[in-house]
Coordinates of C-alpha atoms and ligand atoms in Angstrom, one line a residue:
Chain J
M1 CA -124.0 145.5 -1.2
L2 CA -122.7 148.5 0.3
G3 CA -120.5 149.9 -2.7
K4 CA -119.2 150.1 -5.4
F5 CA -116.1 152.3 -7.5
T6 CA -116.3 151.1 -11.0
S7 CA -113.6 152.0 -13.3
V8 CA -113.1 155.5 -11.1
N9 CA -110.5 158.1 -12.6
Y10 CA -109.6 160.6 -10.2
V11 CA -107.1 163.3 -11.1
Y12 CA -106.9 166.7 -8.8
G13 CA -106.7 170.1 -10.8
K14 CA -108.3 171.2 -14.1
E15 CA -107.3 168.0 -16.7
G16 CA -105.3 168.7 -19.7
T17 CA -102.9 171.7 -17.4
A18 CA -99.9 171.5 -15.7
L19 CA -101.1 171.1 -12.4
A20 CA -103.3 168.3 -13.2
S21 CA -102.2 165.0 -11.5
S22 CA -103.3 161.9 -11.2
A23 CA -104.5 160.1 -7.9
L24 CA -106.9 157.3 -8.9
S25 CA -106.8 155.1 -11.9
D26 CA -109.1 152.7 -12.4
I27 CA -110.1 151.6 -9.4
N28 CA -112.6 148.7 -9.4
L29 CA -114.0 148.1 -6.2
T30 CA -116.5 146.0 -4.6
I31 CA -118.0 146.7 -1.2
D32 CA -119.4 144.3 1.2
D33 CA -122.4 144.9 3.1
H34 CA -121.4 144.8 6.9
V35 CA -117.7 145.0 6.5
F36 CA -114.4 146.2 8.6
L37 CA -112.3 147.2 5.9
A38 CA -108.8 148.5 6.1
L39 CA -107.4 150.5 3.6
V40 CA -103.1 150.9 3.5
G41 CA -100.6 152.3 1.2
E42 CA -97.4 154.5 1.0
T43 CA -98.2 157.4 0.9
G44 CA -99.6 160.0 -2.1
S45 CA -101.0 156.4 -2.7
G46 CA -104.6 158.1 -2.8
K47 CA -105.9 156.4 0.4
S48 CA -107.7 159.4 1.2
T49 CA -108.9 160.1 -2.4
L50 CA -110.7 157.3 -2.4
V51 CA -112.4 157.7 1.3
Q52 CA -113.4 160.8 0.2
H53 CA -115.1 159.9 -2.4
L54 CA -117.6 157.8 -0.2
N55 CA -119.4 160.7 1.4
G56 CA -119.0 163.0 -2.2
L57 CA -116.6 165.4 -0.6
L58 CA -115.3 164.1 -4.3
L59 CA -117.0 162.7 -7.8
P60 CA -115.3 160.9 -10.0
T61 CA -113.6 162.4 -12.8
S62 CA -114.3 159.5 -14.9
G63 CA -116.0 156.3 -13.6
T64 CA -118.8 155.5 -11.4
V65 CA -119.0 155.5 -7.3
Q66 CA -122.6 153.8 -5.9
V67 CA -122.6 153.6 -2.1
S68 CA -125.9 152.6 -1.1
H69 CA -128.5 153.4 -3.6
Y70 CA -126.1 157.1 -4.0
L71 CA -124.7 157.3 -7.5
L72 CA -122.2 159.9 -8.0
K73 CA -120.4 160.7 -11.5
T74 CA -119.3 163.5 -13.7
E75 CA -120.2 163.6 -17.3
K76 CA -119.3 166.3 -19.7
K77 CA -117.7 168.5 -16.2
K78 CA -121.4 167.9 -14.7
K79 CA -121.6 166.0 -11.4
Y80 CA -124.4 163.6 -11.0
Y81 CA -125.9 162.9 -7.7
I82 CA -128.5 160.0 -8.8
D83 CA -130.7 158.8 -6.2
L84 CA -130.9 155.0 -8.1
D85 CA -134.3 153.8 -5.5
K86 CA -135.9 157.4 -7.0
E87 CA -138.6 156.3 -10.2
Q88 CA -136.2 156.7 -13.2
G89 CA -138.5 159.7 -14.4
K90 CA -137.8 161.4 -17.7
H91 CA -137.0 164.6 -15.7
P92 CA -133.2 163.8 -14.7
K93 CA -133.8 166.3 -11.2
R94 CA -135.8 163.9 -10.3
K95 CA -133.4 161.4 -9.3
Q96 CA -131.0 163.7 -8.0
F97 CA -130.5 163.3 -4.2
K98 CA -128.7 165.7 -1.4
V99 CA -125.5 165.3 -1.1
K100 CA -126.4 166.0 2.6
D101 CA -127.9 162.8 2.5
L102 CA -125.1 160.5 1.7
R103 CA -122.7 162.6 4.1
K104 CA -125.0 161.7 7.0
F105 CA -125.0 157.4 5.4
A106 CA -121.3 157.9 5.2
G107 CA -119.6 159.7 8.3
L108 CA -115.7 160.6 7.2
V109 CA -113.5 161.8 9.7
F110 CA -110.6 163.7 8.1
Q111 CA -107.1 162.6 8.3
F112 CA -106.0 166.2 9.7
P113 CA -109.0 166.6 12.8
E114 CA -107.9 170.8 12.5
Y115 CA -109.7 170.8 8.9
Q116 CA -113.3 169.8 11.0
L117 CA -113.1 171.5 13.4
F118 CA -114.5 175.1 13.2
E119 CA -117.1 176.3 15.9
E120 CA -116.2 178.4 19.2
T121 CA -116.6 175.0 21.4
V122 CA -116.0 171.8 21.7
L123 CA -119.9 171.0 22.7
K124 CA -121.1 173.2 20.1
D125 CA -118.6 171.8 17.7
V126 CA -119.9 168.4 17.9
M127 CA -123.6 169.6 18.5
F128 CA -123.5 170.8 14.8
G129 CA -124.2 167.6 13.1
P130 CA -126.9 166.4 14.9
L131 CA -128.2 170.4 14.7
N132 CA -127.8 170.6 10.8
F133 CA -129.7 166.9 10.8
G134 CA -132.9 168.7 11.9
M135 CA -132.2 167.6 15.4
E136 CA -133.9 169.6 18.3
E137 CA -131.1 171.4 20.6
K138 CA -131.6 169.5 23.5
K139 CA -131.5 165.9 22.1
A140 CA -128.4 166.9 19.6
E141 CA -126.8 167.9 23.5
A142 CA -127.3 164.7 24.7
I143 CA -125.7 163.1 21.6
A144 CA -123.2 165.4 21.5
K145 CA -122.1 164.6 25.0
A146 CA -122.9 160.9 25.1
A147 CA -120.1 161.0 21.9
L148 CA -117.5 163.1 23.7
K149 CA -117.5 160.6 26.9
L150 CA -117.3 157.9 23.6
V151 CA -114.1 159.4 23.1
G152 CA -112.5 160.1 26.3
I153 CA -112.9 164.4 26.6
G154 CA -114.9 165.2 29.9
E155 CA -116.9 167.7 30.7
S156 CA -114.0 170.3 31.3
Y157 CA -113.6 170.6 28.0
Y158 CA -117.3 171.6 26.7
S159 CA -116.4 175.5 26.4
R160 CA -112.9 175.3 25.6
S161 CA -112.4 176.6 21.4
P162 CA -111.1 173.2 19.7
F163 CA -108.1 174.9 18.0
E164 CA -106.7 175.3 21.4
L165 CA -106.7 171.8 22.5
S166 CA -103.9 169.4 21.8
G167 CA -103.2 167.1 18.6
G168 CA -104.5 164.1 20.6
E169 CA -107.5 166.0 22.0
K170 CA -108.3 167.9 18.4
R171 CA -108.5 164.2 17.1
R172 CA -110.9 163.2 19.9
V173 CA -113.4 165.9 19.5
A174 CA -112.9 165.3 15.6
I175 CA -113.7 161.5 16.2
A176 CA -117.2 162.8 18.1
G177 CA -118.2 165.1 15.8
I178 CA -119.1 162.1 13.1
I179 CA -120.3 159.4 16.1
A180 CA -123.0 161.9 16.7
L181 CA -124.3 161.9 13.5
E182 CA -124.8 158.1 13.7
P183 CA -123.7 157.0 10.5
K184 CA -124.6 153.6 8.7
V185 CA -120.9 153.8 7.8
L186 CA -118.2 154.8 9.6
V187 CA -114.7 156.2 7.2
L188 CA -111.9 156.6 9.4
D189 CA -108.9 158.3 7.6
E190 CA -106.0 158.1 9.8
P191 CA -108.0 158.5 13.3
T192 CA -105.5 157.1 15.4
A193 CA -102.5 158.8 14.2
G194 CA -101.3 161.2 17.1
L195 CA -103.4 159.5 19.9
D196 CA -101.3 157.8 23.0
P197 CA -101.6 154.1 23.7
K198 CA -104.3 153.7 25.6
G199 CA -106.2 156.4 23.7
E200 CA -105.8 154.1 20.5
K201 CA -106.7 150.8 22.0
E202 CA -109.9 152.4 23.5
M203 CA -110.8 153.7 20.4
M204 CA -110.6 150.7 18.0
E205 CA -112.1 149.4 20.7
L206 CA -115.3 151.9 20.1
F207 CA -114.8 151.2 16.7
D208 CA -115.3 147.5 16.8
K209 CA -117.9 148.1 19.1
I210 CA -119.6 149.7 16.7
Y211 CA -118.7 147.7 13.9
Q212 CA -120.6 144.5 16.3
S213 CA -123.9 146.8 16.2
G214 CA -124.1 146.4 12.8
K215 CA -122.6 149.5 11.2
S216 CA -119.7 149.1 8.9
I217 CA -115.8 150.5 9.4
I218 CA -113.3 151.7 6.8
L219 CA -110.4 152.3 8.4
V220 CA -107.2 154.0 6.5
S221 CA -104.5 153.3 8.8
H222 CA -100.2 152.3 8.5
N223 CA -100.3 150.5 11.9
M224 CA -100.6 146.9 10.8
D225 CA -101.0 145.9 14.3
L226 CA -104.6 147.4 13.9
V227 CA -105.3 145.9 11.0
L228 CA -104.6 142.8 11.8
K229 CA -106.4 143.2 14.8
Y230 CA -109.2 144.7 13.5
A231 CA -109.9 144.9 9.5
H232 CA -111.3 141.5 7.6
E233 CA -110.1 142.7 4.3
V234 CA -107.5 145.0 3.5
C235 CA -107.3 147.1 -0.1
V236 CA -103.6 147.5 -0.8
M237 CA -103.4 150.7 -3.1
N238 CA -99.8 151.9 -4.6
K239 CA -99.5 154.7 -6.8
G240 CA -103.5 155.4 -7.3
K241 CA -104.1 151.9 -8.2
L242 CA -105.8 149.1 -6.4
L243 CA -103.4 146.5 -5.8
K244 CA -104.6 143.6 -4.2
V245 CA -107.6 142.9 -1.7
S246 CA -107.4 140.2 0.7
S247 CA -107.5 138.7 4.2
P248 CA -105.0 140.5 7.3
L249 CA -103.7 137.2 7.2
E250 CA -103.2 136.2 3.3
I251 CA -101.5 139.7 2.7
F252 CA -99.4 139.7 5.8
Q253 CA -98.2 136.5 4.6
D254 CA -97.5 137.0 1.2
E255 CA -93.9 138.2 1.2
E256 CA -93.4 138.6 -2.2
F257 CA -96.4 140.4 -2.5
L258 CA -95.6 142.7 -0.1
S259 CA -91.9 143.0 -1.2
S260 CA -93.4 145.3 -3.7
T261 CA -95.4 148.0 -1.5
A262 CA -94.2 149.5 1.4
I263 CA -96.4 147.7 3.4
E264 CA -94.9 145.4 6.4
P265 CA -96.5 142.9 8.8
P266 CA -97.0 144.2 11.9
L267 CA -93.9 142.8 14.2
V268 CA -96.3 140.2 16.2
F269 CA -97.0 138.5 12.9
K270 CA -93.6 138.7 11.8
T271 CA -92.7 137.1 14.7
A272 CA -95.2 134.3 14.6
L273 CA -94.2 133.9 10.7
E274 CA -90.4 133.4 12.0
L275 CA -91.2 131.0 14.4
K276 CA -93.0 129.2 12.8
K277 CA -90.2 128.4 10.2
A278 CA -88.1 127.9 13.0
G279 CA -90.5 124.8 13.6
L280 CA -93.4 125.4 16.5
D281 CA -96.8 124.7 15.2
L282 CA -98.0 128.0 15.6
N283 CA -101.6 128.4 13.8
L284 CA -101.1 132.1 12.1
D285 CA -105.3 132.1 12.1
N286 CA -105.0 132.5 15.6
I287 CA -102.3 135.5 15.5
K288 CA -104.0 138.9 16.0
D289 CA -102.0 140.2 19.3
I290 CA -99.3 139.8 21.5
P291 CA -101.6 138.0 23.5
S292 CA -102.6 135.4 21.5
L293 CA -99.5 135.2 20.2
A294 CA -98.1 133.8 23.9
E295 CA -101.3 131.7 23.8
E296 CA -100.3 130.2 20.3
I297 CA -96.4 129.6 21.4
R298 CA -97.9 128.3 25.3
K299 CA -100.3 125.1 23.0
A300 CA -97.3 124.7 20.6
K301 CA -95.2 124.0 23.6
K302 CA -96.9 122.0 24.7
N303 CA -97.6 119.5 22.0
D304 CA -93.9 119.5 21.6
Chain Z
M1 CA -70.1 176.8 36.4
E2 CA -72.3 175.5 33.6
K3 CA -71.1 172.4 31.6
N4 CA -70.4 172.5 28.3
N5 CA -72.0 169.4 27.4
T6 CA -74.9 170.7 28.1
S7 CA -77.3 171.7 24.8
L8 CA -80.6 172.4 26.7
K9 CA -81.8 173.1 30.3
F10 CA -85.5 173.6 32.1
N11 CA -85.0 175.1 35.7
H12 CA -88.3 175.0 37.4
I13 CA -90.6 175.4 34.6
Y14 CA -94.0 176.2 35.2
F15 CA -96.6 177.0 32.3
S16 CA -100.6 177.8 32.0
Y17 CA -102.2 179.0 28.6
Q18 CA -105.2 180.0 31.3
D19 CA -105.0 181.1 34.7
D20 CA -107.0 178.7 35.5
A21 CA -105.3 176.0 34.6
Q22 CA -101.5 174.9 35.3
T23 CA -100.6 173.4 32.6
L24 CA -96.5 172.4 32.8
K25 CA -96.0 172.2 36.7
D26 CA -92.3 172.4 37.9
V27 CA -90.1 171.0 34.9
S28 CA -87.1 170.2 35.3
F29 CA -84.3 168.3 32.8
E30 CA -80.8 168.6 31.3
V31 CA -80.8 167.5 27.9
E32 CA -76.5 167.3 27.0
K33 CA -75.2 167.7 23.6
G34 CA -75.7 164.0 21.5
E35 CA -78.3 163.0 23.2
Y36 CA -81.4 161.5 21.3
V37 CA -84.0 162.2 24.3
C38 CA -87.7 160.6 24.0
L39 CA -90.6 162.4 25.5
I40 CA -93.6 160.7 26.2
G41 CA -96.7 160.6 27.8
H42 CA -100.3 161.0 27.4
N43 CA -102.5 163.1 25.0
G44 CA -102.9 166.9 26.8
S45 CA -99.8 166.0 28.9
G46 CA -97.9 168.9 27.8
K47 CA -95.8 167.7 24.9
S48 CA -96.1 170.2 22.4
T49 CA -96.2 173.2 24.5
I50 CA -92.7 172.1 26.6
A51 CA -91.8 172.2 22.9
R52 CA -93.2 175.2 22.0
L53 CA -91.5 176.7 25.1
M54 CA -88.4 175.5 23.4
I55 CA -88.3 177.1 20.9
G56 CA -89.9 180.4 22.5
L57 CA -92.6 180.3 20.7
L58 CA -94.6 180.0 24.4
S59 CA -92.2 181.4 27.1
P60 CA -92.7 180.6 30.6
K61 CA -94.6 181.9 33.6
K62 CA -91.4 181.1 36.3
G63 CA -88.4 179.2 35.6
D64 CA -86.2 179.8 33.1
I65 CA -84.9 178.0 30.0
E66 CA -81.0 177.2 29.1
I67 CA -80.4 176.6 25.7
F68 CA -76.0 175.9 25.1
G69 CA -76.0 177.7 28.6
E70 CA -77.6 180.9 28.2
K71 CA -81.0 181.7 29.2
L72 CA -83.6 182.3 26.6
S73 CA -85.0 185.5 26.4
E74 CA -86.5 187.5 24.3
D75 CA -82.8 189.1 23.1
N76 CA -81.6 186.4 22.3
V77 CA -84.8 184.1 20.8
V78 CA -84.3 184.6 17.1
S79 CA -80.4 184.1 17.3
L80 CA -80.4 181.2 19.8
R81 CA -83.7 179.9 17.5
K82 CA -81.1 179.2 14.2
K83 CA -79.8 176.9 16.8
V84 CA -83.0 174.7 17.3
G85 CA -85.0 173.3 14.4
I86 CA -88.2 171.9 15.0
V87 CA -90.8 169.8 13.0
F88 CA -94.5 170.0 14.3
Q89 CA -96.9 167.5 14.9
N90 CA -99.6 169.0 12.3
P91 CA -96.9 169.8 9.1
D92 CA -99.7 172.2 7.8
N93 CA -98.4 174.7 11.0
Q94 CA -95.3 174.7 9.0
F95 CA -95.8 176.3 5.6
I96 CA -95.4 179.6 4.3
G97 CA -94.0 179.5 1.0
A98 CA -96.4 178.6 -2.2
T99 CA -94.0 175.4 -3.4
V100 CA -92.6 172.5 -1.7
R101 CA -89.3 173.9 -3.1
D102 CA -90.1 177.6 -1.4
D103 CA -91.0 175.9 2.0
I104 CA -87.8 174.0 2.2
A105 CA -86.2 176.9 1.5
F106 CA -87.3 179.4 3.7
G107 CA -85.2 178.4 6.6
L108 CA -81.9 179.3 4.8
E109 CA -83.3 182.2 3.3
N110 CA -83.6 183.3 7.1
E111 CA -79.9 182.0 7.4
C112 CA -78.4 184.3 4.5
V113 CA -77.2 181.1 2.3
E114 CA -76.1 182.1 -1.5
E115 CA -78.6 181.8 -3.4
E116 CA -76.7 178.7 -5.5
R117 CA -75.8 176.6 -2.5
M118 CA -79.4 177.3 -1.2
E119 CA -80.6 175.6 -4.5
V120 CA -78.2 172.9 -4.2
L121 CA -79.1 172.2 -0.5
V122 CA -82.8 172.0 -1.3
D123 CA -82.5 169.5 -4.3
E124 CA -80.3 167.1 -1.6
Y125 CA -83.1 167.1 1.0
A126 CA -85.7 166.8 -1.1
K127 CA -84.1 163.5 -2.6
K128 CA -84.0 162.9 0.8
V129 CA -86.9 162.7 2.4
G130 CA -88.4 160.8 -1.0
M131 CA -89.7 164.5 -2.2
Y132 CA -87.9 165.2 -5.0
E133 CA -90.6 165.3 -8.2
F134 CA -93.0 167.2 -5.8
L135 CA -90.8 170.8 -5.3
D136 CA -93.0 172.6 -7.9
K137 CA -96.4 171.6 -6.5
E138 CA -98.4 173.4 -3.9
P139 CA -97.6 172.0 0.2
S140 CA -100.9 172.0 0.4
S141 CA -101.9 169.6 -2.5
L142 CA -99.7 166.7 -1.4
S143 CA -100.9 163.9 1.1
G144 CA -100.6 163.3 4.9
G145 CA -98.0 161.5 4.6
Q146 CA -95.9 164.1 2.5
K147 CA -96.5 167.4 4.2
Q148 CA -94.8 165.4 7.1
R149 CA -91.3 164.3 5.1
V150 CA -91.6 168.3 4.0
A151 CA -91.5 169.5 6.4
I152 CA -88.6 167.0 8.1
A153 CA -86.9 168.5 4.9
G154 CA -87.2 171.9 5.9
T155 CA -85.7 171.2 9.1
L156 CA -83.0 169.3 8.3
V157 CA -81.6 171.5 5.8
R158 CA -81.0 173.9 8.5
N159 CA -78.8 171.9 10.1
P160 CA -79.5 172.3 13.2
S161 CA -77.7 171.7 16.7
I162 CA -81.1 170.7 18.7
L163 CA -83.6 169.2 16.6
I164 CA -86.8 168.4 17.7
L165 CA -89.9 166.4 16.5
D166 CA -93.5 166.4 17.4
E167 CA -95.0 163.5 16.6
A168 CA -93.3 163.9 12.8
T169 CA -93.7 160.5 11.2
S170 CA -97.1 160.0 12.2
M171 CA -98.6 159.7 9.2
L172 CA -95.9 158.1 7.3
D173 CA -96.4 154.6 6.4
P174 CA -94.3 151.6 8.0
K175 CA -91.6 151.7 5.1
G176 CA -91.3 155.4 4.8
K177 CA -91.2 155.6 8.4
R178 CA -88.3 153.6 8.5
E179 CA -86.7 155.3 5.7
I180 CA -87.3 158.8 8.0
I181 CA -85.7 157.2 11.0
D182 CA -82.9 155.9 9.4
L183 CA -82.1 159.6 7.5
I184 CA -82.2 161.1 11.4
H185 CA -80.2 158.5 12.7
K186 CA -77.4 159.1 9.7
T187 CA -77.7 162.8 10.4
K188 CA -76.2 161.9 13.6
Q189 CA -73.9 160.0 12.8
E190 CA -72.2 162.6 10.4
N191 CA -72.5 165.0 13.5
P192 CA -72.2 163.4 16.9
D193 CA -73.4 166.8 18.5
L194 CA -76.7 166.7 17.0
T195 CA -79.3 166.4 19.7
I196 CA -82.4 165.4 19.1
I197 CA -85.5 165.7 21.4
S198 CA -88.3 163.5 19.4
I199 CA -92.0 163.5 21.1
T200 CA -93.5 159.9 20.2
H201 CA -96.1 157.9 21.2
D202 CA -93.9 155.2 19.2
I203 CA -92.9 153.6 22.1
E204 CA -90.3 150.9 20.2
E205 CA -88.8 154.8 19.5
A206 CA -88.7 155.6 22.6
Y207 CA -86.5 151.9 23.6
S208 CA -84.3 152.8 21.6
A209 CA -83.1 157.0 22.6
S210 CA -80.8 157.5 24.7
K211 CA -83.7 158.4 27.2
V212 CA -87.0 158.9 28.8
I213 CA -88.9 161.6 29.5
V214 CA -92.0 161.1 30.6
I215 CA -94.6 163.1 31.1
S216 CA -98.0 163.0 32.9
S217 CA -100.5 166.0 33.4
G218 CA -97.6 168.5 33.0
E219 CA -95.3 166.8 35.6
I220 CA -92.1 164.9 34.5
I221 CA -92.6 161.6 36.6
A222 CA -90.0 159.4 35.1
S223 CA -86.9 159.9 33.4
G224 CA -83.7 157.9 32.9
Q225 CA -82.6 155.3 30.6
P226 CA -85.0 153.3 28.6
K227 CA -84.1 150.0 30.1
D228 CA -84.5 151.6 33.4
V229 CA -88.1 154.2 33.1
F230 CA -89.2 150.6 31.2
T231 CA -88.8 148.4 33.3
S232 CA -90.0 150.1 37.0
Q233 CA -93.1 148.3 35.9
E234 CA -95.6 149.8 38.6
K235 CA -95.0 153.0 37.7
L236 CA -96.1 152.4 33.9
E237 CA -98.6 150.5 34.3
E238 CA -100.3 152.9 37.0
L239 CA -99.5 155.3 33.8
E240 CA -101.4 153.1 31.4
L241 CA -98.1 153.3 28.9
D242 CA -97.3 150.6 26.6
L243 CA -94.3 148.2 26.7
P244 CA -91.9 147.8 24.0
F245 CA -93.0 144.8 21.6
F246 CA -90.4 142.3 23.4
L247 CA -91.0 142.9 27.1
K248 CA -94.7 142.4 26.3
L249 CA -94.6 139.0 24.8
K250 CA -92.3 138.1 27.5
K251 CA -95.0 139.2 30.3
E252 CA -97.9 136.9 28.1
L253 CA -95.4 134.0 27.7
S254 CA -94.8 134.3 31.6
N255 CA -98.5 134.5 32.7
R256 CA -98.7 131.3 30.8
G257 CA -96.1 129.7 32.5
I258 CA -93.3 130.2 30.1
E259 CA -90.1 132.0 31.0
I260 CA -87.4 133.4 29.4
N261 CA -84.8 136.0 29.2
D262 CA -84.8 139.5 27.7
V263 CA -85.2 139.5 24.2
S264 CA -84.4 142.3 21.6
S265 CA -85.3 140.5 18.6
I266 CA -86.9 137.5 16.7
E267 CA -83.4 135.9 16.1
E268 CA -83.0 135.9 20.4
L269 CA -86.6 134.5 20.1
K270 CA -86.7 131.7 18.2
R271 CA -83.2 131.0 20.0
Q272 CA -85.0 130.4 23.6
L273 CA -88.1 129.1 21.8
C274 CA -87.3 126.8 19.0
Ligands
LIG401 N1 -103.5 177.0 22.5 C1 -103.5 176.2 23.4 N2 -104.3 177.5 24.1 C2 -104.8 177.0 25.3 N3 -104.3 175.5 25.9 C3 -104.1 174.7 25.0 C4 -103.6 175.1 24.2 N4 -103.1 173.8 23.7 C5 -102.4 173.3 24.5 N5 -103.5 173.4 25.4 C6 -103.8 172.5 26.4 O1 -102.5 172.4 27.2 C7 -102.4 171.2 27.6 C8 -101.3 170.1 27.2 O2 -101.1 170.2 25.7 P1 -100.2 169.9 24.6 O3 -100.8 170.1 23.1 O4 -99.0 170.3 25.4 O5 -100.6 168.3 25.2 P2 -99.6 166.9 23.8 O6 -98.6 166.4 25.6 O7 -98.5 167.6 23.4 O8 -100.4 166.0 23.6 P3 -101.1 165.1 22.6 O9 -100.4 164.0 22.5 O10 -102.2 164.9 22.1 O11 -100.3 165.7 21.1 C9 -103.8 170.5 27.2 O12 -104.5 170.0 28.1 C10 -104.2 171.0 26.2 O13 -105.7 171.0 26.1
LIG402 N1 -106.3 168.8 -2.7 C1 -104.9 167.7 -3.7 N2 -104.1 168.8 -5.3 C2 -103.7 168.2 -5.7 N3 -102.8 167.2 -5.3 C3 -103.6 166.0 -4.3 C4 -104.5 166.7 -3.1 N4 -104.3 166.0 -2.2 C5 -103.8 165.2 -3.0 N5 -103.3 165.0 -3.3 C6 -102.1 164.5 -4.5 O1 -103.1 163.4 -4.7 C7 -102.0 162.1 -4.7 C8 -102.7 160.9 -3.6 O2 -102.9 162.0 -2.4 P1 -103.8 161.2 -1.0 O3 -105.5 160.7 -1.5 O4 -103.8 161.9 -0.2 O5 -102.6 159.9 -1.2 P2 -102.7 159.4 0.3 O6 -103.6 159.6 1.5 O7 -102.8 158.1 -0.1 O8 -101.6 159.3 1.6 C9 -100.5 162.3 -3.6 O9 -99.9 162.4 -4.6 C10 -101.2 163.6 -3.8 O10 -99.9 164.2 -3.6
LIG403 MG1 -104.3 160.4 3.5
LIG404 MG1 -98.8 167.3 20.6

């Protein structure tokens, strides 16, 4: 098991005041080891709030969040960071973990890259993480350069300020910064918003490769084409609640369920559904993108 | 004589942020009143830079920009800017007020709208983008998509003659995105002279525009009606830009020996395949 949310509620602002607003209510979710999990739902449904619990940036207002052997909870307004692997001694201090360790375990790419960039230069920005976790300069630099290369940022950018980049370039640098940490779980909050189509495709292939190498991917996205093609499991959120966890295939076929949400199947899947209804014998299991749809149509036509 | 139906014109614009790098090279184009133009191109190609030049946030190193026939200059930038509304790529760059209400109202204050009228307008536009319940919240406490909705309301409420959208719906869910696009189309129906310049990576949106301009490394490399631009295959492939869904499907089917005519909806496709 990679993680577990148990009766999690999250309230922004001081509870009981006018500013208090509930963003998560009674979330229960078990995340298996080695997942490619997508989180979808209306804007404001709580996706970003939920994923910020995974690296301890937010702690549940009530309930518990467990990620690997790290347990997070709040009791009587006190925050607890408990390492379940440590001996359960009498002194609570001994069970504490450093939140930094969790940050390295679960690397979070923010919805807005601007929140993440802060160093003088692009290269320094990406090196920051590895250095912060005790890596020596030379090695950190090599890792940072490799990460930048993976996201399509060339050498000419190394000494530029991360704040003076285009939107898509900032996004790439922010992603590189987290990849350089080599986390076990990569948590991505709308990571392809602002990327051009080619960049989006390359970035998703990169995430898939990271998944294939044994890491987990948790992806927040409004792009259902990506969800269909890459995710194995989908969580649908609505108004702070977790409505459903299921495979993309199942969710995109469930028209009745979808009509109660802001989610729509991607056009490629909608097309497949309609063609199937009209009598073409397509295997929906195989529909991942346009080439696989064309291939299914070819097969169906041949058997006609 | 200037044609009086031109809303915006770039004449041989050159721009660079730093001396050593040319960001825009000899960019010229003309947009007529009422056009819906999409600007597309890779990350870093210069799209947002063009948008910043349009509102006089940056000035060209060479060349000039005309808005409704008037050359944009330091003297008239403030008055011309009233005619141009922009929604920035990152909505955080747009917010100044302490509440969503203040933010939507901000543009109106500059235009000396009476207080009562202002309240009515703010409510109306907050409702239009589905953010009415959030009027008293702090903009910084909104989710990404909610911020984008507020930014759009704050721009539309000023009733601009030229509306610039820089990836303004990139963080909306599928339904929300359609609602906002419908709202923009409706606004345009009510005001057919409204010129829209939309910077987007959404190829379907670009395909539905009246004109597309393709930017690559700071230069315009193609422009015209979407049908023509998207069917000049070589150019697009060279650029590795995406094709709209039905064109791509047609091509993939053709690769597999199934030839179909151009279609633009599932219904049409069904008629040909089933
Ligand atoms: N404030 C700045 N200072 C220096 N260079 C900049 C600045 N903003 C952008 N640039 C550079 O200018 C070029 C064009 O950037 P621009 O923001 O116009 O691109 P864009 O087409 O909007 O890209 P995206 O799709 O990523 O938003 C890029 O190479 C970028 O790095
Ligand atoms: N820092 C914050 N302070 C107060 N409310 C917030 C804050 N961040 C988000 N919210 C609110 O919590 C809800 C969920 O937001 P979020 O998790 O960002 O949604 P999503 O990522 O699904 O779009 C929204 O109603 C939003 O307005
Ligand atoms: Mg979010
Ligand atoms: Mg841009």
